[in-house]
Short mmCIF file of C-alpha atoms in Angstrom, two decimals:
data_model
loop_
_atom_site.label_atom_id
_atom_site.label_comp_id
_atom_site.label_asym_id
_atom_site.label_seq_id
_atom_site.Cartn_x
_atom_site.Cartn_y
_atom_site.Cartn_z
CA UNK E 1 98.87 94.35 122.02
CA UNK E 2 98.01 91.60 119.87
CA UNK E 3 94.98 93.86 118.63
CA UNK E 4 97.30 95.89 116.87
CA UNK E 5 99.17 92.85 115.29
CA UNK E 6 95.98 92.01 114.12
CA UNK E 7 94.55 95.56 112.43
CA UNK E 8 97.90 95.11 110.61
CA UNK E 9 97.46 92.57 109.43
CA UNK E 10 93.97 93.98 107.84
CA UNK E 11 95.46 97.41 107.64
CA UNK E 12 99.13 96.49 105.61
CA UNK E 13 98.31 92.65 103.30
CA UNK E 14 97.01 94.03 100.36
CA UNK E 15 99.99 96.86 100.35
CA UNK E 16 102.45 95.38 100.38
CA UNK E 17 101.93 93.11 97.63
CA UNK E 18 101.67 96.29 96.25
CA UNK E 19 105.45 97.65 97.65
CA UNK E 20 106.53 94.08 96.07
CA UNK E 21 106.14 95.36 92.80
CA UNK E 22 106.30 99.36 93.66
CA UNK E 23 109.69 99.19 95.08
CA UNK E 24 112.42 100.61 93.02
CA UNK E 25 114.44 98.83 95.13
CA UNK E 26 114.92 95.71 97.75
CA UNK E 27 116.76 99.67 100.91
CA UNK E 28 113.22 100.75 99.07
CA UNK E 29 111.03 98.19 100.26
CA UNK E 30 112.40 97.29 103.04
CA UNK E 31 112.17 101.17 104.13
CA UNK E 32 108.77 100.37 103.67
CA UNK E 33 108.38 97.02 106.11
CA UNK E 34 110.27 99.05 108.83
CA UNK E 35 108.14 101.97 108.38
CA UNK E 36 104.56 99.84 108.53
CA UNK E 37 106.27 97.11 111.26
CA UNK E 38 106.27 99.79 114.01
CA UNK E 39 102.67 100.58 114.37
CA UNK E 40 101.55 97.68 115.27
CA UNK E 41 104.36 98.47 118.60
CA UNK E 42 103.78 101.72 118.46
CA UNK E 43 102.04 104.48 121.02
CA UNK E 44 101.59 108.36 122.14
CA UNK E 45 103.82 107.01 125.32
CA UNK E 46 105.88 106.08 123.40
CA UNK E 47 107.94 106.42 119.40
CA UNK E 48 108.90 102.97 117.58
CA UNK E 49 111.13 103.08 115.17
CA UNK E 50 111.09 99.45 113.38
CA UNK E 51 114.66 98.12 110.81
CA UNK E 52 115.02 95.10 108.77
CA UNK E 53 118.25 94.10 107.50
CA UNK E 54 118.57 91.22 104.87
CA UNK E 55 122.01 88.98 104.55
CA UNK E 56 122.43 87.94 100.98
CA UNK E 57 125.59 84.81 99.90
CA UNK E 58 128.06 86.89 98.07
CA UNK E 59 126.69 90.64 98.79
CA UNK E 60 126.35 93.31 101.11
CA UNK E 61 123.09 92.22 103.49
CA UNK E 62 120.23 94.87 101.84
CA UNK E 63 118.94 97.52 104.86
CA UNK E 64 115.12 99.36 105.14
CA UNK E 65 115.04 101.41 108.42
CA UNK E 66 112.12 104.12 110.02
CA UNK E 67 115.48 106.85 110.46
CA UNK E 68 118.32 107.25 109.59
CA UNK E 69 119.19 106.51 113.63
CA UNK E 70 118.16 103.41 113.46
CA UNK E 71 119.43 102.81 110.20
CA UNK E 72 123.42 103.56 112.04
CA UNK E 73 122.41 100.48 113.66
CA UNK E 74 121.79 97.81 111.18
CA UNK E 75 124.19 98.63 109.21
CA UNK E 76 127.38 98.83 112.27
CA UNK E 77 125.61 95.43 113.64
CA UNK E 78 126.66 93.97 109.59
CA UNK E 79 130.29 95.18 109.60
CA UNK E 80 130.93 94.50 112.38
CA UNK E 81 128.36 91.02 112.63
CA UNK E 82 127.41 91.96 115.94
CA UNK E 83 124.65 92.73 117.91
CA UNK E 84 121.29 91.30 118.70
CA UNK E 85 119.92 91.65 114.84
CA UNK E 86 123.44 89.85 113.10
CA UNK E 87 122.50 86.60 116.76
CA UNK E 88 117.91 87.18 116.10
CA UNK E 89 119.13 85.72 111.76
CA UNK E 90 122.30 83.19 113.01
CA UNK E 91 120.12 81.66 115.88
CA UNK E 92 116.60 82.15 114.41
CA UNK E 93 115.45 82.85 117.14
CA UNK E 94 113.83 86.31 119.01
CA UNK E 95 116.75 89.02 121.00
CA UNK E 96 114.81 91.00 123.25
CA UNK E 97 117.70 94.03 124.92
CA UNK E 98 115.89 95.15 127.61
CA UNK E 99 118.58 98.37 128.59
CA UNK E 100 120.81 98.77 125.74
CA UNK E 101 123.39 100.63 128.21
CA UNK E 102 122.93 96.71 130.21
CA UNK E 103 124.18 94.76 128.19
CA UNK E 104 127.52 92.90 128.47
CA UNK E 105 127.39 90.84 124.68
CA UNK E 106 127.85 94.16 122.22
CA UNK E 107 128.63 97.40 124.58
CA UNK E 108 129.89 99.01 121.10
CA UNK E 109 126.43 98.33 119.50
CA UNK E 110 124.66 99.19 122.87
CA UNK E 111 126.93 102.67 123.23
CA UNK E 112 125.67 103.56 120.07
CA UNK E 113 121.74 102.55 120.62
CA UNK E 114 122.27 104.57 124.39
CA UNK E 115 123.54 107.89 122.10
CA UNK E 116 121.20 107.94 119.42
CA UNK E 117 118.30 108.43 121.99
CA UNK E 118 117.56 103.92 121.95
CA UNK E 119 117.07 102.26 125.46
CA UNK E 120 115.28 98.86 124.41
CA UNK E 121 115.60 96.70 121.29
CA UNK E 122 113.77 93.69 119.22
CA UNK E 123 115.02 92.23 116.71
CA UNK E 124 112.83 88.49 115.41
CA UNK E 125 114.61 86.71 112.81
CA UNK E 126 112.01 86.53 109.00
CA UNK E 127 111.58 82.78 107.53
CA UNK E 128 113.29 83.18 103.98
CA UNK E 129 113.85 80.56 101.33
CA UNK E 130 117.38 79.91 100.61
CA UNK E 131 120.76 80.39 101.96
CA UNK E 132 118.88 84.78 102.58
CA UNK E 133 118.57 85.68 106.47
CA UNK E 134 116.26 88.08 107.91
CA UNK E 135 115.75 90.14 110.71
CA UNK E 136 112.69 92.67 111.54
CA UNK E 137 113.96 94.77 114.31
CA UNK E 138 112.10 97.22 116.54
CA UNK E 139 114.19 100.37 118.85
CA UNK E 140 112.00 102.04 121.75
CA UNK E 141 113.15 105.29 122.75
CA UNK E 142 111.56 104.41 126.89
CA UNK E 143 112.49 102.28 128.90
CA UNK E 144 109.65 100.26 129.35
CA UNK E 145 110.98 97.89 127.15
CA UNK E 146 108.79 95.53 125.14
CA UNK E 147 105.97 93.51 127.38
CA UNK E 148 104.97 90.19 126.54
CA UNK E 149 102.75 90.84 124.49
CA UNK E 150 104.36 93.22 122.28
CA UNK E 151 107.32 90.37 121.94
CA UNK E 152 104.50 88.46 120.35
CA UNK E 153 103.13 90.60 118.40
CA UNK E 154 106.57 91.50 116.74
CA UNK E 155 106.70 87.58 116.16
CA UNK E 156 103.85 88.19 114.21
CA UNK E 157 104.24 90.72 112.46
CA UNK E 158 108.10 88.49 110.76
CA UNK E 159 105.80 85.88 109.86
CA UNK E 160 103.06 87.71 107.58
CA UNK E 161 106.54 90.07 106.74
CA UNK E 162 108.00 86.88 105.40
CA UNK E 163 106.60 86.45 102.18
CA UNK E 164 105.59 89.15 100.72
CA UNK E 165 110.36 89.39 101.26
CA UNK E 166 110.80 86.00 99.60
CA UNK E 167 108.65 87.50 96.75
CA UNK E 168 110.94 91.24 96.43
CA UNK E 169 113.48 89.15 96.85
CA UNK E 170 112.60 86.07 94.15
CA UNK E 171 112.21 89.07 92.20
CA UNK E 172 115.26 90.64 92.15
CA UNK E 173 117.21 87.53 91.42
CA UNK E 174 114.71 87.10 88.18
CA UNK E 175 116.24 90.89 88.05
CA UNK E 176 119.57 90.79 87.94
CA UNK E 177 120.00 87.45 85.73
CA UNK E 178 117.46 89.36 82.94
CA UNK E 179 120.36 91.59 83.67
CA UNK E 180 123.54 89.57 83.56
CA UNK E 181 122.87 87.83 80.40
CA UNK E 182 121.71 91.49 78.42
CA UNK E 183 124.98 92.54 79.76
CA UNK E 184 126.75 88.91 77.83
CA UNK E 185 124.71 89.01 74.82
CA UNK E 186 126.68 92.95 75.33
CA UNK E 187 129.46 91.60 75.13
CA UNK E 188 129.51 88.82 73.42
CA UNK E 189 127.96 91.37 70.40
CA UNK E 190 131.17 93.89 70.86
CA UNK E 191 134.35 91.22 70.08
CA UNK E 192 132.53 89.57 67.56
CA UNK E 193 131.94 93.51 65.92
CA UNK E 194 135.68 93.79 67.08
CA UNK E 195 136.82 90.32 65.35
CA UNK E 196 134.96 91.73 61.42
CA UNK E 197 137.85 94.79 61.99
CA UNK E 198 140.23 92.66 62.35
CA UNK E 199 139.57 89.82 59.87
CA UNK E 200 139.46 93.28 57.44
CA UNK E 201 142.46 95.13 57.73
CA UNK E 202 145.05 91.44 58.50
CA UNK E 203 142.73 90.02 55.90
CA UNK E 204 143.09 86.65 58.68
CA UNK E 205 139.92 84.06 59.15
CA UNK E 206 138.17 84.71 62.67
CA UNK E 207 140.09 82.43 65.45
CA UNK E 208 143.29 84.27 64.27
CA UNK E 209 141.27 87.34 64.72
CA UNK E 210 140.20 86.43 68.33
CA UNK E 211 144.24 84.87 68.94
CA UNK E 212 144.66 88.91 67.65
CA UNK E 213 142.09 90.51 70.47
CA UNK E 214 142.68 88.62 73.33
CA UNK E 215 147.06 89.06 72.83
CA UNK E 216 145.94 92.92 72.98
CA UNK E 217 143.78 92.35 76.32
CA UNK E 218 147.04 90.22 77.77
CA UNK E 219 149.23 92.56 76.97
CA UNK E 220 146.99 96.33 78.11
CA UNK E 221 146.47 94.30 80.49
CA UNK E 222 142.89 95.22 80.11
CA UNK E 223 139.39 92.76 79.58
CA UNK E 224 139.23 91.93 76.43
CA UNK E 225 135.51 93.31 76.18
CA UNK E 226 136.99 97.36 76.42
CA UNK E 227 139.61 96.71 73.61
CA UNK E 228 136.85 94.88 71.84
CA UNK E 229 134.76 98.54 72.62
CA UNK E 230 137.38 101.08 72.29
CA UNK E 231 138.39 98.74 68.49
CA UNK E 232 134.87 99.61 67.34
CA UNK E 233 135.03 103.13 68.43
CA UNK E 234 137.19 104.38 66.37
CA UNK E 235 135.02 102.24 63.86
CA UNK E 236 131.69 103.44 64.34
CA UNK E 237 132.31 106.46 66.29
CA UNK E 238 130.73 105.53 69.01
CA UNK E 239 130.89 103.32 71.87
CA UNK E 240 127.68 102.69 72.66
CA UNK E 241 126.81 99.61 71.35
CA UNK E 242 123.43 97.37 71.26
CA UNK E 243 122.78 93.69 70.50
CA UNK E 244 120.81 92.19 68.22
CA UNK E 245 118.44 90.82 71.53
CA UNK E 246 118.20 94.56 73.50
CA UNK E 247 114.33 95.91 73.48
#
């Protein structure tokens, strides 16, 4: 199976880089990675489905899989906080379950996998930057499981995925920072406009107008931005307010 791993490198290295830029979101990218990864371990006698799960601080786990059944098993592990995928991520080591019906560590997962037709599960950690953790999982429908050579191939594939996945996560963080900044600037613009309205209506300085807005926010138990938006909408007739920084 080492040849399969080599074919994986030659055929998909550039494609994986392209996926980083072409995918709409992280989940779509993970799904594409999962499908590419499973190619190296699949053959005519045995179907193998891939899945990739990323655990991020203060955010729900992100998952992509080659089938809905595998996706459900990854979600089950993320919710329960245990399973081969979780163990691979937390322990930074490969986890191999030859027969899920005889696996005593995660009985709920084992039963769920068997009900979906999967017998053997292989989970390999993916090395990432910072606090993010990830694992590449393979689900097989045949009792033959995975050979030592196939496990080495899976670990090689996981190493190949680490760089494009790191890049995707970094791009995602930059996009989130941009969106947060745009939202903050839009909120500031609406509040400044509302302060101007209150100043004109009450013939007061900016500090007093802001105090009135804050008191209204507290009295209504409503965010300051929403109070400001309602004031601006009453004057402008719309809530579609753009900041001067919008492109």
